[in-house]
Amino acid sequence: VKRVSGQSLREFAETQIFGPLGMHDSQILDDPNMIVRRRTSDYQPRPGGGWSIQIPLYRMVGNTGLYTTVGDLLKWEQNFVDARVGGRALLDEMQTFGRLNDGRTIGYGFGLNLGMYRGLRTFGHGGDDFGYLSDVVRFPDQRLVIAVLCNRDSIDPRSFSRSVAEI
């Protein structure tokens, strides 16, 4: 990103994605000493009982390091309807099944998992880092998005999102 845009990933995301979409509670954490407003802690059980807090203190950015909220994730998902950032062609490409060199299609399309749940089309992605886990699933034909964020690694956010989908 820096080579092409001249900006760090954090700066690029803020100016080109988060700002235009009104995602004011999202940021790429490229400095472990940065203050993150309304940040939750990762809770880990202690041997013998009780809890401890674990906060990641590394500088890995790209496949991790996105700090966001459920509300901002819903703004991100609304962009697939409105196409305000990225344009319709890019967003459609993200929602197209990937194709391997041998011609087979896979359930991953340019950054999204594509699939079916109980006969309904779904697009989404999950994530995990230390004890933080997430699942976002969109049912485009039903105009439904479910976003679940957890801060304990023994919780399965996908089971929560699918339980909500059942309702």
mmCIF file of C-alpha atoms in Angstrom:
data_model
loop_
_atom_site.group_PDB
_atom_site.id
_atom_site.type_symbol
_atom_site.label_atom_id
_atom_site.label_comp_id
_atom_site.label_asym_id
_atom_site.label_seq_id
_atom_site.Cartn_x
_atom_site.Cartn_y
_atom_site.Cartn_z
ATOM 1 C CA VAL A 1 0.000 0.000 0.000
ATOM 2 C CA LYS A 2 2.803 2.394 0.909
ATOM 3 C CA ARG A 3 4.657 1.779 -2.343
ATOM 4 C CA VAL A 4 1.578 2.548 -4.451
ATOM 5 C CA SER A 5 -0.152 5.243 -2.380
ATOM 6 C CA GLY A 6 2.720 6.777 -0.401
ATOM 7 C CA GLN A 7 0.675 6.214 2.783
ATOM 8 C CA SER A 8 0.963 3.635 5.519
ATOM 9 C CA LEU A 9 -1.850 1.070 5.625
ATOM 10 C CA ARG A 10 -3.293 2.924 8.645
ATOM 11 C CA GLU A 11 -3.261 6.298 6.852
ATOM 12 C CA PHE A 12 -4.663 4.811 3.650
ATOM 13 C CA ALA A 13 -7.478 3.014 5.461
ATOM 14 C CA GLU A 14 -8.386 6.182 7.378
ATOM 15 C CA THR A 15 -8.486 8.463 4.319
ATOM 16 C CA GLN A 16 -9.785 6.073 1.666
ATOM 17 C CA ILE A 17 -12.085 3.692 3.570
ATOM 18 C CA PHE A 18 -12.923 4.536 7.170
ATOM 19 C CA GLY A 19 -13.403 8.289 6.700
ATOM 20 C CA PRO A 20 -15.606 8.107 3.593
ATOM 21 C CA LEU A 21 -17.759 5.367 5.152
ATOM 22 C CA GLY A 22 -18.092 7.169 8.487
ATOM 23 C CA MET A 23 -16.296 4.363 10.317
ATOM 24 C CA HIS A 24 -15.039 6.648 13.089
ATOM 25 C CA ASP A 25 -14.409 3.817 15.567
ATOM 26 C CA SER A 26 -12.095 1.839 13.264
ATOM 27 C CA GLN A 27 -8.349 1.998 12.866
ATOM 28 C CA ILE A 28 -5.376 -0.064 11.839
ATOM 29 C CA LEU A 29 -3.170 -0.389 14.894
ATOM 30 C CA ASP A 30 0.391 -0.144 13.589
ATOM 31 C CA ASP A 31 1.837 0.998 16.914
ATOM 32 C CA PRO A 32 1.097 -1.134 19.995
ATOM 33 C CA ASN A 33 1.424 2.004 22.158
ATOM 34 C CA MET A 34 -1.407 3.845 20.393
ATOM 35 C CA ILE A 35 -4.467 4.606 22.482
ATOM 36 C CA VAL A 36 -7.575 2.927 21.101
ATOM 37 C CA ARG A 37 -10.810 4.577 22.242
ATOM 38 C CA ARG A 38 -13.304 2.163 23.825
ATOM 39 C CA ARG A 39 -10.890 -0.743 23.362
ATOM 40 C CA THR A 40 -11.852 -4.014 24.965
ATOM 41 C CA SER A 41 -9.338 -6.314 26.552
ATOM 42 C CA ASP A 42 -8.770 -9.955 25.724
ATOM 43 C CA TYR A 43 -9.732 -11.994 28.759
ATOM 44 C CA GLN A 44 -7.931 -15.261 29.415
ATOM 45 C CA PRO A 45 -8.778 -17.725 32.189
ATOM 46 C CA ARG A 46 -6.060 -18.133 34.805
ATOM 47 C CA PRO A 47 -5.012 -21.578 35.904
ATOM 48 C CA GLY A 48 -6.799 -22.252 39.162
ATOM 49 C CA GLY A 49 -9.540 -19.691 38.498
ATOM 50 C CA GLY A 50 -10.077 -16.055 37.767
ATOM 51 C CA TRP A 51 -9.153 -14.007 34.739
ATOM 52 C CA SER A 52 -6.220 -12.085 33.302
ATOM 53 C CA ILE A 53 -5.985 -9.499 30.556
ATOM 54 C CA GLN A 54 -3.784 -10.066 27.536
ATOM 55 C CA ILE A 55 -3.082 -7.152 25.218
ATOM 56 C CA PRO A 56 -1.078 -7.871 22.059
ATOM 57 C CA LEU A 57 2.112 -5.817 21.884
ATOM 58 C CA TYR A 58 3.431 -6.509 18.410
ATOM 59 C CA ARG A 59 3.609 -4.507 15.219
ATOM 60 C CA MET A 60 2.123 -7.001 12.762
ATOM 61 C CA VAL A 61 -0.131 -5.141 10.337
ATOM 62 C CA GLY A 62 -2.108 -6.414 7.384
ATOM 63 C CA ASN A 63 -3.503 -9.782 8.291
ATOM 64 C CA THR A 64 -4.274 -8.411 11.748
ATOM 65 C CA GLY A 65 -4.350 -5.108 13.551
ATOM 66 C CA LEU A 66 -7.841 -3.873 12.609
ATOM 67 C CA TYR A 67 -9.658 -2.457 15.615
ATOM 68 C CA THR A 68 -13.323 -1.823 14.951
ATOM 69 C CA THR A 69 -16.836 -2.021 16.357
ATOM 70 C CA VAL A 70 -20.007 -3.850 15.396
ATOM 71 C CA GLY A 71 -21.491 -0.514 14.319
ATOM 72 C CA ASP A 72 -18.577 0.233 12.003
ATOM 73 C CA LEU A 73 -18.700 -3.270 10.554
ATOM 74 C CA LEU A 74 -22.324 -2.635 9.643
ATOM 75 C CA LYS A 75 -21.249 0.573 7.837
ATOM 76 C CA TRP A 76 -18.665 -1.508 5.957
ATOM 77 C CA GLU A 77 -21.342 -4.012 4.977
ATOM 78 C CA GLN A 78 -23.726 -1.236 3.854
ATOM 79 C CA ASN A 79 -21.058 -0.261 1.329
ATOM 80 C CA PHE A 80 -21.801 -3.498 -0.546
ATOM 81 C CA VAL A 81 -25.273 -2.054 -1.180
ATOM 82 C CA ASP A 82 -24.363 1.618 -1.718
ATOM 83 C CA ALA A 83 -20.947 1.133 -3.429
ATOM 84 C CA ARG A 84 -19.655 4.453 -2.065
ATOM 85 C CA VAL A 85 -16.072 3.185 -1.667
ATOM 86 C CA GLY A 86 -14.363 0.905 -4.157
ATOM 87 C CA GLY A 87 -16.989 1.045 -6.881
ATOM 88 C CA ARG A 88 -19.548 -1.486 -8.024
ATOM 89 C CA ALA A 89 -17.091 -3.504 -10.162
ATOM 90 C CA LEU A 90 -14.698 -4.129 -7.259
ATOM 91 C CA LEU A 91 -17.493 -4.987 -4.837
ATOM 92 C CA ASP A 92 -19.025 -7.403 -7.362
ATOM 93 C CA GLU A 93 -15.603 -9.034 -7.838
ATOM 94 C CA MET A 94 -15.324 -9.526 -4.080
ATOM 95 C CA GLN A 95 -18.655 -11.396 -4.181
ATOM 96 C CA THR A 96 -17.665 -13.720 -7.033
ATOM 97 C CA PHE A 97 -16.393 -17.244 -6.390
ATOM 98 C CA GLY A 98 -12.655 -17.570 -6.871
ATOM 99 C CA ARG A 99 -11.354 -19.779 -9.661
ATOM 100 C CA LEU A 100 -8.222 -21.940 -9.433
ATOM 101 C CA ASN A 101 -5.801 -22.417 -12.331
ATOM 102 C CA ASP A 102 -7.411 -25.775 -13.137
ATOM 103 C CA GLY A 103 -10.831 -24.110 -13.488
ATOM 104 C CA ARG A 104 -12.353 -25.279 -10.203
ATOM 105 C CA THR A 105 -14.213 -22.663 -8.178
ATOM 106 C CA ILE A 106 -13.633 -22.125 -4.491
ATOM 107 C CA GLY A 107 -15.765 -20.535 -1.776
ATOM 108 C CA TYR A 108 -13.474 -17.558 -1.373
ATOM 109 C CA GLY A 109 -13.850 -14.512 -3.545
ATOM 110 C CA PHE A 110 -11.351 -11.680 -3.353
ATOM 111 C CA GLY A 111 -11.425 -11.343 0.425
ATOM 112 C CA LEU A 112 -14.812 -12.833 1.330
ATOM 113 C CA ASN A 113 -16.067 -16.286 2.146
ATOM 114 C CA LEU A 114 -18.979 -17.088 -0.158
ATOM 115 C CA GLY A 115 -21.422 -19.815 0.651
ATOM 116 C CA MET A 116 -24.894 -20.952 1.538
ATOM 117 C CA TYR A 117 -26.653 -21.322 4.861
ATOM 118 C CA ARG A 118 -29.970 -23.172 4.900
ATOM 119 C CA GLY A 119 -30.382 -22.474 1.197
ATOM 120 C CA LEU A 120 -29.598 -18.753 1.512
ATOM 121 C CA ARG A 121 -26.595 -17.035 -0.098
ATOM 122 C CA THR A 122 -24.015 -15.706 2.360
ATOM 123 C CA PHE A 123 -20.954 -13.491 2.170
ATOM 124 C CA GLY A 124 -18.686 -12.762 5.083
ATOM 125 C CA HIS A 125 -15.501 -13.337 6.969
ATOM 126 C CA GLY A 126 -14.323 -14.237 10.427
ATOM 127 C CA GLY A 127 -11.153 -13.375 12.234
ATOM 128 C CA ASP A 128 -9.090 -14.136 15.278
ATOM 129 C CA ASP A 129 -6.058 -12.722 16.986
ATOM 130 C CA PHE A 130 -4.977 -13.609 20.501
ATOM 131 C CA GLY A 131 -8.310 -13.908 22.304
ATOM 132 C CA TYR A 132 -10.248 -11.646 19.962
ATOM 133 C CA LEU A 133 -12.609 -13.479 17.618
ATOM 134 C CA SER A 134 -15.152 -12.231 15.098
ATOM 135 C CA ASP A 135 -17.681 -13.329 12.533
ATOM 136 C CA VAL A 136 -19.545 -11.166 10.062
ATOM 137 C CA VAL A 137 -22.080 -12.763 7.749
ATOM 138 C CA ARG A 138 -24.305 -11.052 5.206
ATOM 139 C CA PHE A 139 -27.431 -12.551 3.698
ATOM 140 C CA PRO A 140 -27.742 -10.209 0.692
ATOM 141 C CA ASP A 141 -31.125 -11.399 -0.550
ATOM 142 C CA GLN A 142 -32.647 -10.898 2.908
ATOM 143 C CA ARG A 143 -30.792 -7.584 3.473
ATOM 144 C CA LEU A 144 -29.488 -8.989 6.764
ATOM 145 C CA VAL A 145 -26.023 -8.550 8.264
ATOM 146 C CA ILE A 146 -24.928 -10.112 11.533
ATOM 147 C CA ALA A 147 -21.672 -9.021 13.172
ATOM 148 C CA VAL A 148 -20.346 -10.707 16.313
ATOM 149 C CA LEU A 149 -17.188 -9.624 18.141
ATOM 150 C CA CYS A 150 -15.822 -11.588 21.116
ATOM 151 C CA ASN A 151 -12.925 -10.942 23.466
ATOM 152 C CA ARG A 152 -12.489 -14.424 24.882
ATOM 153 C CA ASP A 153 -11.084 -17.226 22.729
ATOM 154 C CA SER A 154 -13.316 -19.950 24.124
ATOM 155 C CA ILE A 155 -16.381 -18.313 22.538
ATOM 156 C CA ASP A 156 -17.389 -19.265 18.996
ATOM 157 C CA PRO A 157 -18.697 -16.123 17.264
ATOM 158 C CA ARG A 158 -19.842 -18.119 14.220
ATOM 159 C CA SER A 159 -22.236 -20.145 16.350
ATOM 160 C CA PHE A 160 -23.711 -16.877 17.679
ATOM 161 C CA SER A 161 -24.126 -15.373 14.206
ATOM 162 C CA ARG A 162 -25.814 -18.520 12.917
ATOM 163 C CA SER A 163 -28.086 -18.620 15.987
ATOM 164 C CA VAL A 164 -29.211 -15.098 15.190
ATOM 165 C CA ALA A 165 -29.735 -16.121 11.553
ATOM 166 C CA GLU A 166 -32.011 -18.917 12.725
ATOM 167 C CA ILE A 167 -34.321 -16.359 14.315
#
